[in-house]
Amino acid sequence: GENVEQHPSTLSVQEGDSAVIKCTYSDSASNYFPWYKQELGKGPQLIIDIRSNVGEKKDQRIAVTLNKTAKHFSLHITETQPEDSAVYFCAAKGNFNKFYFGSGTKLNVKP
Amino acid sequence: DAGVTQSPTHLIKTRGQQVTLRCSPISGHKSVSWYQQVLGQGPQFIFQYYEKEERGRGNFPDRFSARQFPNYSSELNVNALLLGDSALYLCASSLSYNEQFFGPGTRLTVL
């Protein structure tokens, strides 16, 4: 089955700096890659996604890049704000509609 | 618009008991997926249902079962509870097989 690895597990940045979270996947058949933000006591919130036929997608301060050859994808957050502090998960959709999640990155944005 | 709703919010059971968790998807969404999230880890895929049929199953024992009703709401049942079943159980709804929107989850504690 699919295996998704996520790094780093924790990330601390100064407000206004950029943050980058990286994920790798193992199954070349995976074709959809969402990113979620999870705040304490809440369910994951979809923040951006990318399909395998696209290399990059941007939504305001958030962007995702996908390298199918290397089987890795990354989340980029620019001009970070304290409210960006949360746990971020990457995921990959494999065969039979199964979604596989990374282990999460705890982002701390210091004011 | 109402998002995904789940009930109950919290639940405490003892080993060997059975539990039923409920989920109502976003209006118009016909697909529901269930995930188990152990503290400090990413969600683990359990089931996906679309139009009342199972369309995906994760690596969980047969003690876990689910169903989807004609109104697209869903129930997750877990029999013969083990201590290791303690987790946050998340429900996600989607219009297609891709974008998933999560509910707040049900926190299950097995004593």
Short mmCIF file of C-alpha atoms in Angstrom, two decimals:
data_model
loop_
_atom_site.label_atom_id
_atom_site.label_comp_id
_atom_site.label_asym_id
_atom_site.label_seq_id
_atom_site.Cartn_x
_atom_site.Cartn_y
_atom_site.Cartn_z
CA GLY A 1 0.00 0.00 0.00
CA GLU A 2 0.83 3.68 -0.04
CA ASN A 3 3.29 5.14 2.49
CA VAL A 4 3.38 8.88 3.13
CA GLU A 5 6.26 10.42 5.06
CA GLN A 6 6.16 13.99 6.33
CA HIS A 7 8.94 16.28 7.55
CA PRO A 8 9.66 18.07 9.77
CA SER A 9 7.58 16.92 12.73
CA THR A 10 7.86 20.36 14.33
CA LEU A 11 8.61 23.73 12.79
CA SER A 12 9.04 27.04 14.56
CA VAL A 13 9.20 30.29 12.56
CA GLN A 14 9.07 33.98 13.27
CA GLU A 15 5.94 35.85 12.22
CA GLY A 16 6.34 37.04 8.64
CA ASP A 17 8.78 34.29 7.68
CA SER A 18 7.98 31.44 5.29
CA ALA A 19 7.31 27.83 6.30
CA VAL A 20 7.85 24.75 4.15
CA ILE A 21 6.58 21.24 4.91
CA LYS A 22 7.61 18.30 2.76
CA CYS A 23 6.01 14.93 2.06
CA THR A 24 7.01 11.90 0.04
CA TYR A 25 4.80 9.07 -1.18
CA SER A 26 5.56 5.60 -2.47
CA ASP A 27 2.72 4.63 -4.83
CA SER A 28 3.07 6.09 -8.31
CA ALA A 29 -0.66 5.46 -8.85
CA SER A 30 -1.58 8.13 -6.28
CA ASN A 31 -3.25 11.01 -8.10
CA TYR A 32 -4.62 13.47 -5.55
CA PHE A 33 -2.72 15.23 -2.76
CA PRO A 34 -4.59 17.36 -0.19
CA TRP A 35 -3.20 19.34 2.74
CA TYR A 36 -5.07 19.78 5.99
CA LYS A 37 -4.74 22.11 8.97
CA GLN A 38 -5.86 20.78 12.33
CA GLU A 39 -6.34 23.03 15.33
CA LEU A 40 -6.60 21.70 18.85
CA GLY A 41 -9.90 19.94 19.48
CA LYS A 42 -11.08 20.25 15.88
CA GLY A 43 -11.24 18.09 12.81
CA PRO A 44 -8.77 18.59 9.93
CA GLN A 45 -9.60 21.49 7.60
CA LEU A 46 -8.80 21.20 3.89
CA ILE A 47 -6.59 24.18 2.98
CA ILE A 48 -5.29 23.31 -0.49
CA ASP A 49 -4.99 20.32 -2.80
CA ILE A 50 -3.29 19.35 -6.02
CA ARG A 51 -3.93 16.72 -8.66
CA SER A 52 -1.25 14.68 -10.35
CA ASN A 53 -1.61 16.48 -13.69
CA VAL A 54 -0.60 19.82 -12.12
CA GLY A 55 2.85 20.84 -10.87
CA GLU A 56 1.96 23.81 -8.69
CA LYS A 57 -1.09 25.49 -7.20
CA LYS A 58 -1.35 28.71 -5.23
CA ASP A 59 -4.05 30.24 -3.05
CA GLN A 60 -3.09 33.57 -1.52
CA ARG A 61 -0.30 32.86 1.02
CA ILE A 62 -0.42 29.09 0.53
CA ALA A 63 1.09 27.11 -2.32
CA VAL A 64 1.65 23.44 -3.03
CA THR A 65 4.16 21.91 -5.43
CA LEU A 66 4.21 18.37 -6.77
CA ASN A 67 7.11 16.45 -8.30
CA LYS A 68 5.67 13.20 -9.67
CA THR A 69 9.02 11.86 -10.80
CA ALA A 70 10.53 12.19 -7.35
CA LYS A 71 7.21 11.37 -5.65
CA HIS A 72 7.26 14.33 -3.34
CA PHE A 73 5.05 17.33 -2.68
CA SER A 74 5.45 20.36 -0.48
CA LEU A 75 3.36 23.00 1.27
CA HIS A 76 4.63 26.57 1.29
CA ILE A 77 3.17 29.23 3.58
CA THR A 78 4.44 32.77 3.09
CA GLU A 79 4.14 35.76 5.44
CA THR A 80 3.21 33.48 8.34
CA GLN A 81 0.88 34.78 11.04
CA PRO A 82 0.28 33.52 14.60
CA GLU A 83 -3.08 32.12 13.50
CA ASP A 84 -1.22 29.79 11.14
CA SER A 85 -0.02 27.88 14.22
CA ALA A 86 -1.55 24.38 14.06
CA VAL A 87 -0.75 20.82 13.02
CA TYR A 88 -0.55 20.34 9.25
CA PHE A 89 -1.10 16.99 7.52
CA CYS A 90 -0.36 15.96 3.98
CA ALA A 91 -2.23 13.09 2.37
CA ALA A 92 -2.20 11.02 -0.80
CA LYS A 93 -5.10 9.25 -2.44
CA GLY A 94 -4.20 5.78 -3.63
CA ASN A 95 -6.08 2.89 -5.17
CA PHE A 96 -9.62 1.99 -4.15
CA ASN A 97 -10.24 5.51 -2.83
CA LYS A 98 -7.95 5.02 0.15
CA PHE A 99 -6.42 8.17 1.63
CA TYR A 100 -3.05 7.94 3.39
CA PHE A 101 -1.96 10.68 5.76
CA GLY A 102 1.45 11.81 6.90
CA SER A 103 2.31 11.94 10.58
CA GLY A 104 1.81 15.69 10.85
CA THR A 105 3.89 18.84 11.33
CA LYS A 106 3.31 21.07 14.32
CA LEU A 107 3.86 24.64 13.14
CA ASN A 108 4.51 27.34 15.72
CA VAL A 109 4.54 30.93 14.51
CA LYS A 110 6.14 33.22 17.08
CA PRO A 111 4.84 36.79 17.23
CA ASP B 1 -24.20 26.16 5.52
CA ALA B 2 -23.97 23.35 8.04
CA GLY B 3 -20.76 21.36 7.90
CA VAL B 4 -20.24 17.72 8.75
CA THR B 5 -21.78 16.85 12.10
CA GLN B 6 -20.85 13.94 14.34
CA SER B 7 -22.35 12.51 17.50
CA PRO B 8 -21.65 12.00 20.27
CA THR B 9 -18.78 14.40 20.97
CA HIS B 10 -17.23 12.24 23.64
CA LEU B 11 -17.80 8.65 24.67
CA ILE B 12 -16.40 6.42 27.41
CA LYS B 13 -16.71 2.65 27.13
CA THR B 14 -15.15 -0.39 28.77
CA ARG B 15 -13.27 -3.20 27.10
CA GLY B 16 -15.51 -5.70 25.32
CA GLN B 17 -18.38 -3.27 24.82
CA GLN B 18 -19.77 -2.13 21.49
CA VAL B 19 -20.07 1.45 20.24
CA THR B 20 -21.94 3.23 17.45
CA LEU B 21 -20.80 6.58 16.11
CA ARG B 22 -22.90 8.76 13.84
CA CYS B 23 -22.15 11.19 11.05
CA SER B 24 -24.25 13.54 8.93
CA PRO B 25 -22.55 14.78 5.75
CA ILE B 26 -22.74 18.23 4.19
CA SER B 27 -26.02 18.66 2.35
CA GLY B 28 -25.67 17.33 -1.19
CA HIS B 29 -22.62 15.19 -0.44
CA LYS B 30 -23.15 11.52 -1.20
CA SER B 31 -19.84 10.12 0.03
CA VAL B 32 -18.81 9.55 3.64
CA SER B 33 -15.45 8.31 4.90
CA TRP B 34 -14.38 7.26 8.37
CA TYR B 35 -10.94 7.72 9.95
CA GLN B 36 -9.29 6.83 13.23
CA GLN B 37 -6.83 9.36 14.63
CA VAL B 38 -4.68 8.25 17.54
CA LEU B 39 -3.16 11.08 19.58
CA GLY B 40 -0.09 12.50 17.88
CA GLN B 41 -0.64 10.70 14.57
CA GLY B 42 -2.31 11.33 11.26
CA PRO B 43 -5.78 9.97 10.50
CA GLN B 44 -5.95 6.32 9.44
CA PHE B 45 -8.49 5.44 6.75
CA ILE B 46 -11.18 2.97 7.84
CA PHE B 47 -14.01 3.06 5.27
CA GLN B 48 -15.45 5.04 2.40
CA TYR B 49 -19.11 4.83 1.37
CA TYR B 50 -20.64 6.31 -1.76
CA GLU B 51 -24.33 6.04 -2.59
CA LYS B 52 -24.77 3.56 0.28
CA GLU B 53 -22.12 1.16 -1.05
CA GLU B 54 -18.69 0.50 0.42
CA ARG B 55 -16.10 1.85 -2.02
CA GLY B 56 -12.93 1.58 0.07
CA ARG B 57 -11.71 -0.23 3.17
CA GLY B 58 -8.56 0.28 5.23
CA ASN B 59 -6.56 -2.25 7.23
CA PHE B 60 -8.87 -2.58 10.20
CA PRO B 61 -10.22 -5.80 11.76
CA ASP B 62 -13.74 -7.07 11.14
CA ARG B 63 -14.75 -5.63 14.51
CA PHE B 64 -15.13 -2.37 12.59
CA SER B 65 -18.16 -2.02 10.35
CA ALA B 66 -20.14 0.82 8.86
CA ARG B 67 -23.18 1.60 6.81
CA GLN B 68 -24.69 4.51 4.95
CA PHE B 69 -28.37 5.34 4.98
CA PRO B 70 -30.65 6.61 2.15
CA ASN B 71 -30.23 10.18 3.47
CA TYR B 72 -26.41 9.67 3.17
CA SER B 73 -25.80 9.79 6.92
CA SER B 74 -23.56 7.05 8.22
CA GLU B 75 -22.82 4.95 11.28
CA LEU B 76 -19.54 3.38 12.35
CA ASN B 77 -19.78 0.38 14.65
CA VAL B 78 -16.97 -1.10 16.65
CA ASN B 79 -17.49 -4.39 18.49
CA ALA B 80 -15.49 -6.00 21.30
CA LEU B 81 -13.68 -2.78 22.14
CA LEU B 82 -10.00 -2.89 23.01
CA LEU B 83 -7.94 -0.32 24.88
CA GLY B 84 -6.16 0.42 21.60
CA ASP B 85 -9.42 1.58 20.03
CA SER B 86 -9.21 4.76 22.10
CA ALA B 87 -8.90 7.55 19.55
CA LEU B 88 -10.59 10.44 17.78
CA TYR B 89 -12.95 9.08 15.13
CA LEU B 90 -13.39 11.42 12.22
CA CYS B 91 -16.01 11.47 9.53
CA ALA B 92 -15.43 13.23 6.21
CA SER B 93 -17.93 13.96 3.47
CA SER B 94 -17.31 14.67 -0.17
CA LEU B 95 -19.17 15.48 -3.35
CA SER B 96 -16.76 13.43 -5.42
CA TYR B 97 -14.01 10.97 -4.63
CA ASN B 98 -11.51 13.72 -3.92
CA GLU B 99 -12.10 16.81 -1.75
CA GLN B 100 -13.03 15.65 1.72
CA PHE B 101 -14.41 17.85 4.49
CA PHE B 102 -14.03 16.62 8.04
CA GLY B 103 -16.33 16.84 11.01
CA PRO B 104 -15.14 17.67 14.54
CA GLY B 105 -14.82 14.00 15.48
CA THR B 106 -15.94 11.76 18.31
CA ARG B 107 -13.44 11.20 21.11
CA LEU B 108 -13.70 7.54 22.21
CA THR B 109 -12.05 6.43 25.44
CA VAL B 110 -11.92 2.71 26.23
CA LEU B 111 -11.20 1.83 29.87
#
